[in-house]
CSV table of C-alpha atoms in Angstrom, one decimal:
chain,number,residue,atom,x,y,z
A,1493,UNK,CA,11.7,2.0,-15.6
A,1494,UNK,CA,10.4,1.3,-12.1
A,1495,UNK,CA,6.3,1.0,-11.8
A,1496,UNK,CA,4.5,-0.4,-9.2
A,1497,UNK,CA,1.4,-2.5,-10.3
A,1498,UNK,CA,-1.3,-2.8,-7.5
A,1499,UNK,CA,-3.9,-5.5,-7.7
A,1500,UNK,CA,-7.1,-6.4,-5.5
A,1501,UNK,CA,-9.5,-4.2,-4.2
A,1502,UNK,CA,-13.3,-4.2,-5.1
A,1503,UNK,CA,-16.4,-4.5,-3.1
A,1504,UNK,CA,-17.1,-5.5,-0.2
A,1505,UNK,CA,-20.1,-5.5,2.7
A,1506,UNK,CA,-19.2,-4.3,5.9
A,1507,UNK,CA,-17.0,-7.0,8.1
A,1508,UNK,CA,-16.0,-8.6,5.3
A,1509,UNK,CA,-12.1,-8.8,4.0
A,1510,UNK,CA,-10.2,-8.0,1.1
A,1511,UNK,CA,-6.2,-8.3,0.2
A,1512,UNK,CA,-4.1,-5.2,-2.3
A,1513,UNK,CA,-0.9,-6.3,-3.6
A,1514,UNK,CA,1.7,-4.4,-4.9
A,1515,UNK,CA,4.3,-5.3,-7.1
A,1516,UNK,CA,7.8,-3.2,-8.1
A,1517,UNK,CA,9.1,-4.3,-11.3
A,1518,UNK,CA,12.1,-2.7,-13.2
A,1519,UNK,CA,15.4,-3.4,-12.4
A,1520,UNK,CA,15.5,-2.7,-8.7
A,1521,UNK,CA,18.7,-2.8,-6.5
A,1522,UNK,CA,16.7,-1.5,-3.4
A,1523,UNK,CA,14.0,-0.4,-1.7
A,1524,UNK,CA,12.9,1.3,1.5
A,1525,UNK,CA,9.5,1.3,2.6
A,1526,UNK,CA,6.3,0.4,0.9
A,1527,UNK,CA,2.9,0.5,1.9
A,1528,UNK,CA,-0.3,1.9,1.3
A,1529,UNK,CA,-2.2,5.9,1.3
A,1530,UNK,CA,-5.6,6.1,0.3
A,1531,UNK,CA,-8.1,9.0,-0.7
A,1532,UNK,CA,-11.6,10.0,-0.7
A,1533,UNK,CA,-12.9,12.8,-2.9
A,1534,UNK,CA,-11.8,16.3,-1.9
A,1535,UNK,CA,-9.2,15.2,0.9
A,1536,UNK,CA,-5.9,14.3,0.6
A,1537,UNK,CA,-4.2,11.1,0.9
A,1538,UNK,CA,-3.8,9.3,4.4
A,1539,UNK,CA,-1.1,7.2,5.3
A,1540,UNK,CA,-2.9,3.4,6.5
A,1541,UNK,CA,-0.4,1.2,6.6
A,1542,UNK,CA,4.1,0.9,5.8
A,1543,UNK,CA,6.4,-1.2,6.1
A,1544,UNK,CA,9.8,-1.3,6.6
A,1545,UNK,CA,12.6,-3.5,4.4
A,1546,UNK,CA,13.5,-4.5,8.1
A,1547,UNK,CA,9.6,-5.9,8.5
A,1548,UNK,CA,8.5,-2.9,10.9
A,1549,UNK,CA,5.5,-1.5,10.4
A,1550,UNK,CA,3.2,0.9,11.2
A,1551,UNK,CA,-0.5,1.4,10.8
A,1552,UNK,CA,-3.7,4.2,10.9
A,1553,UNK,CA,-5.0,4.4,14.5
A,1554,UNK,CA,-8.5,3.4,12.3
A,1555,UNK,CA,-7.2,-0.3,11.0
A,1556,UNK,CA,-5.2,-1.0,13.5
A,1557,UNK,CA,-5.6,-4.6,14.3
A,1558,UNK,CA,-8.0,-4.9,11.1
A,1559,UNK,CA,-5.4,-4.4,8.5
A,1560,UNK,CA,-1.9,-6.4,8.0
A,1561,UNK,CA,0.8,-4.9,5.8
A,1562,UNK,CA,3.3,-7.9,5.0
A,1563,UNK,CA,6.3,-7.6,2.0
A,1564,UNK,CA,8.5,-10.4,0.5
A,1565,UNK,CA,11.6,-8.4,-0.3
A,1566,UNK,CA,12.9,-10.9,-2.7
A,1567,UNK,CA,9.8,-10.6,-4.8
A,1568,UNK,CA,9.6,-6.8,-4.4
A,1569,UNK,CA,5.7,-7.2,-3.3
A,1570,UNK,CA,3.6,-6.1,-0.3
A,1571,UNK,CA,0.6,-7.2,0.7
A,1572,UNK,CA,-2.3,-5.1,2.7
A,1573,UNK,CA,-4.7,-7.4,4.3
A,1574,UNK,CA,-7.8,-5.7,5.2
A,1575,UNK,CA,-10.3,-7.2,7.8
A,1576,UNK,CA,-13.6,-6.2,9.0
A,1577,UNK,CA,-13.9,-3.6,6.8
A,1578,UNK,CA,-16.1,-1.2,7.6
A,1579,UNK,CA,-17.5,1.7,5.2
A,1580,UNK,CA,-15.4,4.4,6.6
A,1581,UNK,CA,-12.3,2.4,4.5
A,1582,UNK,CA,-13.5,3.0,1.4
A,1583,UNK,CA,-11.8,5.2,-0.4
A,1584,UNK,CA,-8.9,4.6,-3.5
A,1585,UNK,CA,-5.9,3.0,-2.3
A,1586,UNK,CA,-2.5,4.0,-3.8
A,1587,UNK,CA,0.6,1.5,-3.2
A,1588,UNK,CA,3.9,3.6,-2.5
A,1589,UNK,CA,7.5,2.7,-2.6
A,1590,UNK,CA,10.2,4.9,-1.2
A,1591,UNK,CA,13.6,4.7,-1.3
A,1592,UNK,CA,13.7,3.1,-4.8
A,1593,UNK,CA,17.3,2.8,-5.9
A,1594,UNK,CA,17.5,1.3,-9.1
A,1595,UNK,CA,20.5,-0.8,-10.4
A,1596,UNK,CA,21.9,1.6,-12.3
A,1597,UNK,CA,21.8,4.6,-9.9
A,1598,UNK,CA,23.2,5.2,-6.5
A,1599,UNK,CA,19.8,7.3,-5.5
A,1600,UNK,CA,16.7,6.7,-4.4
A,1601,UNK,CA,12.7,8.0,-5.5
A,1602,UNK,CA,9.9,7.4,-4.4
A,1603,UNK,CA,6.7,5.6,-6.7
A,1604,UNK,CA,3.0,5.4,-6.8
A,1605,UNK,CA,0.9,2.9,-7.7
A,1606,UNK,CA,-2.1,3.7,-9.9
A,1607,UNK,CA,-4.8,3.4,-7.0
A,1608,UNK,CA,-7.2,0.4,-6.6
A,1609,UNK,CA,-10.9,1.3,-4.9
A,1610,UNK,CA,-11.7,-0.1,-1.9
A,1611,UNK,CA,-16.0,0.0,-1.7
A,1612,UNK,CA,-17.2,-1.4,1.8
A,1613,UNK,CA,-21.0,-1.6,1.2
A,1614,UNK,CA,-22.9,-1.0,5.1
């Protein structure tokens, strides 16, 4: 059974920092990208930040240069850290992992973390 457990998040004041992890545990053969959506009440979820299993990444015109997605594909974890945070980013932050091919499958899903909120006080 593949989950993804996020960790971090909190509250903040504005300019101030704060990491997310995201673990995949189950037995994993492979994944594709990771990364992070998040959400505000009554709109949908936003891509902010992925990354590739090849280390390319891609981010939010909004964090660009504030936030750094990282991954350690031997540990199956990603990491978002999120610089000068303003209050704009907060908002529930759901990992994602796509491409998921466990080791006893040849085919690939894609998970959700649980969501972690993000509160950036002004």
């Amino acid at each position: 059974q593949v989950q993804l457990v996020e960790s971090g998040g909190g509250l903040v004041q504005s300019g101030g920092s704060l990491s997310l992890s995201c673990a995949a545990t189950g037995s994993i053969y492979a994944i594709g990208a990771m990364g992070w959506f998040r959400q505000i009440p009554g709109d949908g979820r936003h891509l902010v930040a992925t990354i590739t299993s090849g280390m390319g990444t891609r981010y939010m015109d909004s964090v660009q240069g504030r936030f750094t997605i990282s991954r350690n594909n031997n540990n199956k974890t990603a990491t978002l850290q999120m610089n000068s945070l303003r209050p704009e980013d907060t908002a529930v932050y759901y990992c994602y992992a796509d491409g998921v091919i466990p080791n006893d499958s040849l085919y690939g899903s894609t998970h959700w973390g649980e969501g972690t909120l993000v509160a950036v006080l002004s």
